[in-house]
mmCIF file of C-alpha atoms in Angstrom:
data_model
loop_
_atom_site.group_PDB
_atom_site.id
_atom_site.type_symbol
_atom_site.label_atom_id
_atom_site.label_comp_id
_atom_site.label_asym_id
_atom_site.label_seq_id
_atom_site.Cartn_x
_atom_site.Cartn_y
_atom_site.Cartn_z
ATOM 1 C CA GLN A 1 -14.489 5.403 11.571
ATOM 2 C CA VAL A 2 -10.985 4.404 10.601
ATOM 3 C CA GLN A 3 -8.862 6.943 8.799
ATOM 4 C CA LEU A 4 -5.626 5.906 7.162
ATOM 5 C CA VAL A 5 -2.808 8.388 6.736
ATOM 6 C CA GLU A 6 0.032 7.801 4.287
ATOM 7 C CA SER A 7 3.397 9.506 4.325
ATOM 8 C CA GLY A 8 6.761 9.187 2.629
ATOM 9 C CA GLY A 9 6.004 10.072 -0.952
ATOM 10 C CA GLY A 10 8.121 12.440 -2.983
ATOM 11 C CA LEU A 11 10.323 12.946 -6.015
ATOM 12 C CA VAL A 12 13.129 10.496 -6.701
ATOM 13 C CA GLN A 13 15.365 9.657 -9.644
ATOM 14 C CA ALA A 14 15.019 6.392 -11.492
ATOM 15 C CA GLY A 15 16.817 3.649 -9.604
ATOM 16 C CA GLY A 16 16.209 5.325 -6.270
ATOM 17 C CA SER A 17 14.183 4.245 -3.264
ATOM 18 C CA LEU A 18 11.322 5.502 -1.138
ATOM 19 C CA ARG A 19 9.515 4.094 1.874
ATOM 20 C CA LEU A 20 5.854 4.784 2.345
ATOM 21 C CA SER A 21 4.163 4.529 5.722
ATOM 22 C CA CYS A 22 0.519 4.056 6.618
ATOM 23 C CA ALA A 23 -0.969 4.630 10.036
ATOM 24 C CA PRO A 24 -4.631 4.427 10.989
ATOM 25 C CA SER A 25 -6.407 6.714 13.367
ATOM 26 C CA GLY A 26 -9.540 5.764 15.204
ATOM 27 C CA ARG A 27 -8.687 2.132 15.871
ATOM 28 C CA THR A 28 -6.003 -0.455 15.494
ATOM 29 C CA PHE A 29 -5.961 -2.468 12.311
ATOM 30 C CA SER A 30 -3.847 -5.381 13.463
ATOM 31 C CA ASP A 31 -6.606 -7.808 12.482
ATOM 32 C CA TYR A 32 -7.065 -6.374 8.989
ATOM 33 C CA VAL A 33 -5.420 -7.098 5.675
ATOM 34 C CA MET A 34 -3.426 -4.065 4.589
ATOM 35 C CA GLY A 35 -2.926 -3.203 0.960
ATOM 36 C CA TRP A 36 -1.232 -0.639 -1.225
ATOM 37 C CA PHE A 37 -2.698 0.596 -4.479
ATOM 38 C CA ARG A 38 -1.637 3.226 -6.977
ATOM 39 C CA GLN A 39 -3.276 5.368 -9.586
ATOM 40 C CA ALA A 40 -1.586 7.257 -12.384
ATOM 41 C CA PRO A 41 -3.422 10.053 -14.265
ATOM 42 C CA GLY A 42 -5.984 8.675 -16.695
ATOM 43 C CA THR A 43 -5.741 5.131 -15.372
ATOM 44 C CA GLU A 44 -7.705 2.975 -12.975
ATOM 45 C CA ARG A 45 -6.526 2.355 -9.451
ATOM 46 C CA GLU A 46 -4.389 -0.771 -9.468
ATOM 47 C CA PHE A 47 -3.288 -3.241 -6.832
ATOM 48 C CA VAL A 48 0.360 -3.085 -5.760
ATOM 49 C CA ALA A 49 0.781 -5.313 -2.713
ATOM 50 C CA ALA A 50 -0.996 -6.702 0.338
ATOM 51 C CA ILE A 51 -0.085 -8.331 3.629
ATOM 52 C CA ASN A 52 -2.166 -10.326 6.075
ATOM 53 C CA TRP A 53 -2.548 -9.469 9.720
ATOM 54 C CA SER A 54 0.265 -11.708 10.966
ATOM 55 C CA SER A 55 2.710 -10.803 8.167
ATOM 56 C CA SER A 56 2.867 -14.484 7.266
ATOM 57 C CA SER A 57 1.491 -13.907 3.777
ATOM 58 C CA THR A 58 2.254 -11.237 1.200
ATOM 59 C CA ILE A 59 1.202 -10.796 -2.397
ATOM 60 C CA TYR A 60 2.535 -8.456 -5.081
ATOM 61 C CA ALA A 61 1.592 -7.241 -8.507
ATOM 62 C CA SER A 62 3.941 -8.683 -11.101
ATOM 63 C CA SER A 63 5.077 -5.179 -12.064
ATOM 64 C CA VAL A 64 6.611 -4.560 -8.626
ATOM 65 C CA LYS A 65 7.598 -8.034 -7.461
ATOM 66 C CA GLY A 66 11.253 -8.168 -6.512
ATOM 67 C CA ARG A 67 11.487 -4.374 -6.180
ATOM 68 C CA PHE A 68 8.837 -3.511 -3.577
ATOM 69 C CA THR A 69 8.445 -4.981 -0.099
ATOM 70 C CA ILE A 70 5.328 -4.657 2.017
ATOM 71 C CA SER A 71 5.550 -5.008 5.781
ATOM 72 C CA ARG A 72 3.736 -4.043 8.945
ATOM 73 C CA ASP A 73 4.469 -3.506 12.588
ATOM 74 C CA ASN A 74 1.327 -4.182 14.563
ATOM 75 C CA ALA A 75 2.951 -2.995 17.779
ATOM 76 C CA LYS A 76 3.370 0.399 16.145
ATOM 77 C CA ASN A 77 0.081 0.078 14.256
ATOM 78 C CA THR A 78 1.902 1.043 11.084
ATOM 79 C CA GLY A 79 2.312 -0.450 7.642
ATOM 80 C CA TYR A 80 5.096 0.146 5.149
ATOM 81 C CA LEU A 81 5.883 -0.141 1.468
ATOM 82 C CA GLN A 82 9.591 -0.151 0.686
ATOM 83 C CA MET A 83 10.109 0.730 -2.953
ATOM 84 C CA ASN A 84 13.514 0.079 -4.519
ATOM 85 C CA SER A 85 14.814 0.329 -8.083
ATOM 86 C CA LEU A 86 12.062 2.790 -8.896
ATOM 87 C CA LYS A 87 11.132 3.376 -12.510
ATOM 88 C CA PRO A 88 9.361 6.315 -14.169
ATOM 89 C CA GLU A 89 6.363 4.038 -14.735
ATOM 90 C CA ASP A 90 5.987 3.754 -10.953
ATOM 91 C CA THR A 91 4.919 7.399 -10.877
ATOM 92 C CA ALA A 92 1.432 7.574 -9.342
ATOM 93 C CA VAL A 93 -0.550 8.491 -6.280
ATOM 94 C CA TYR A 94 -0.125 5.654 -3.817
ATOM 95 C CA TYR A 95 -2.946 4.699 -1.480
ATOM 96 C CA CYS A 96 -2.963 2.633 1.666
ATOM 97 C CA ALA A 97 -6.092 0.549 2.285
ATOM 98 C CA ALA A 98 -7.419 -1.985 4.762
ATOM 99 C CA ARG A 99 -10.075 -4.675 4.734
ATOM 100 C CA SER A 100 -11.382 -7.364 6.993
ATOM 101 C CA SER A 101 -9.337 -10.549 6.982
ATOM 102 C CA SER A 102 -12.514 -12.540 6.374
ATOM 103 C CA ARG A 103 -13.182 -10.894 3.004
ATOM 104 C CA PRO A 104 -11.220 -12.396 0.097
ATOM 105 C CA GLY A 105 -9.829 -10.606 -2.930
ATOM 106 C CA TYR A 106 -7.557 -7.709 -3.735
ATOM 107 C CA GLU A 107 -9.742 -5.541 -5.902
ATOM 108 C CA PRO A 108 -10.128 -1.959 -4.680
ATOM 109 C CA SER A 109 -13.831 -2.607 -4.070
ATOM 110 C CA LYS A 110 -12.975 -5.223 -1.437
ATOM 111 C CA PHE A 111 -11.192 -2.685 0.767
ATOM 112 C CA ASP A 112 -13.208 -0.685 3.279
ATOM 113 C CA TYR A 113 -10.768 1.939 4.487
ATOM 114 C CA TRP A 114 -8.554 4.228 2.439
ATOM 115 C CA GLY A 115 -5.983 6.921 2.946
ATOM 116 C CA GLN A 116 -5.883 10.195 1.082
ATOM 117 C CA GLY A 117 -2.946 9.141 -1.060
ATOM 118 C CA THR A 118 0.649 10.265 -1.382
ATOM 119 C CA GLN A 119 2.333 11.298 -4.621
ATOM 120 C CA VAL A 120 5.351 9.361 -5.846
ATOM 121 C CA THR A 121 7.174 10.820 -8.836
ATOM 122 C CA VAL A 122 10.112 9.053 -10.448
ATOM 123 C CA SER A 123 12.171 11.090 -12.884
ATOM 124 C CA SER A 124 14.168 9.552 -15.699
#
C-alpha cells in the first residue's frame, strides 16, 4: 500500500511563496502521474496541477497557472509544488495524489493514492 506524505505547508503573507513536497512510502511512484489538489472549508476538492512520469507534460488549473509550478525528481522519489505570488484565495488544505499513467483524467476519483494533506494559509 502506497502512502503519500506531504510537507511544506504553513502561513504566508499574500505575495509570498511556499514549496510543498510529496514523498511516497511503500513503493516508488516514478511510473505514476502525480497530482496536487486542494480543498477549502465548505468546498469540494479541486484539481491544482499534475505531471506525468517523465516530467514531459504538466497541466494546471487556470486559477494557478503562471504562479504555481509542479515538478518531480524520480531519483529522489519526490514531487513538488512551488507556489509563488500566493493569494488569500489559495488558502486550503493541499493534497498530493498519484494514479496510474494508463488511467486518463484529473478528477479526484481517478487518483488511487492520497496524502493526509498539508494546510496552506495565506493572509492578506
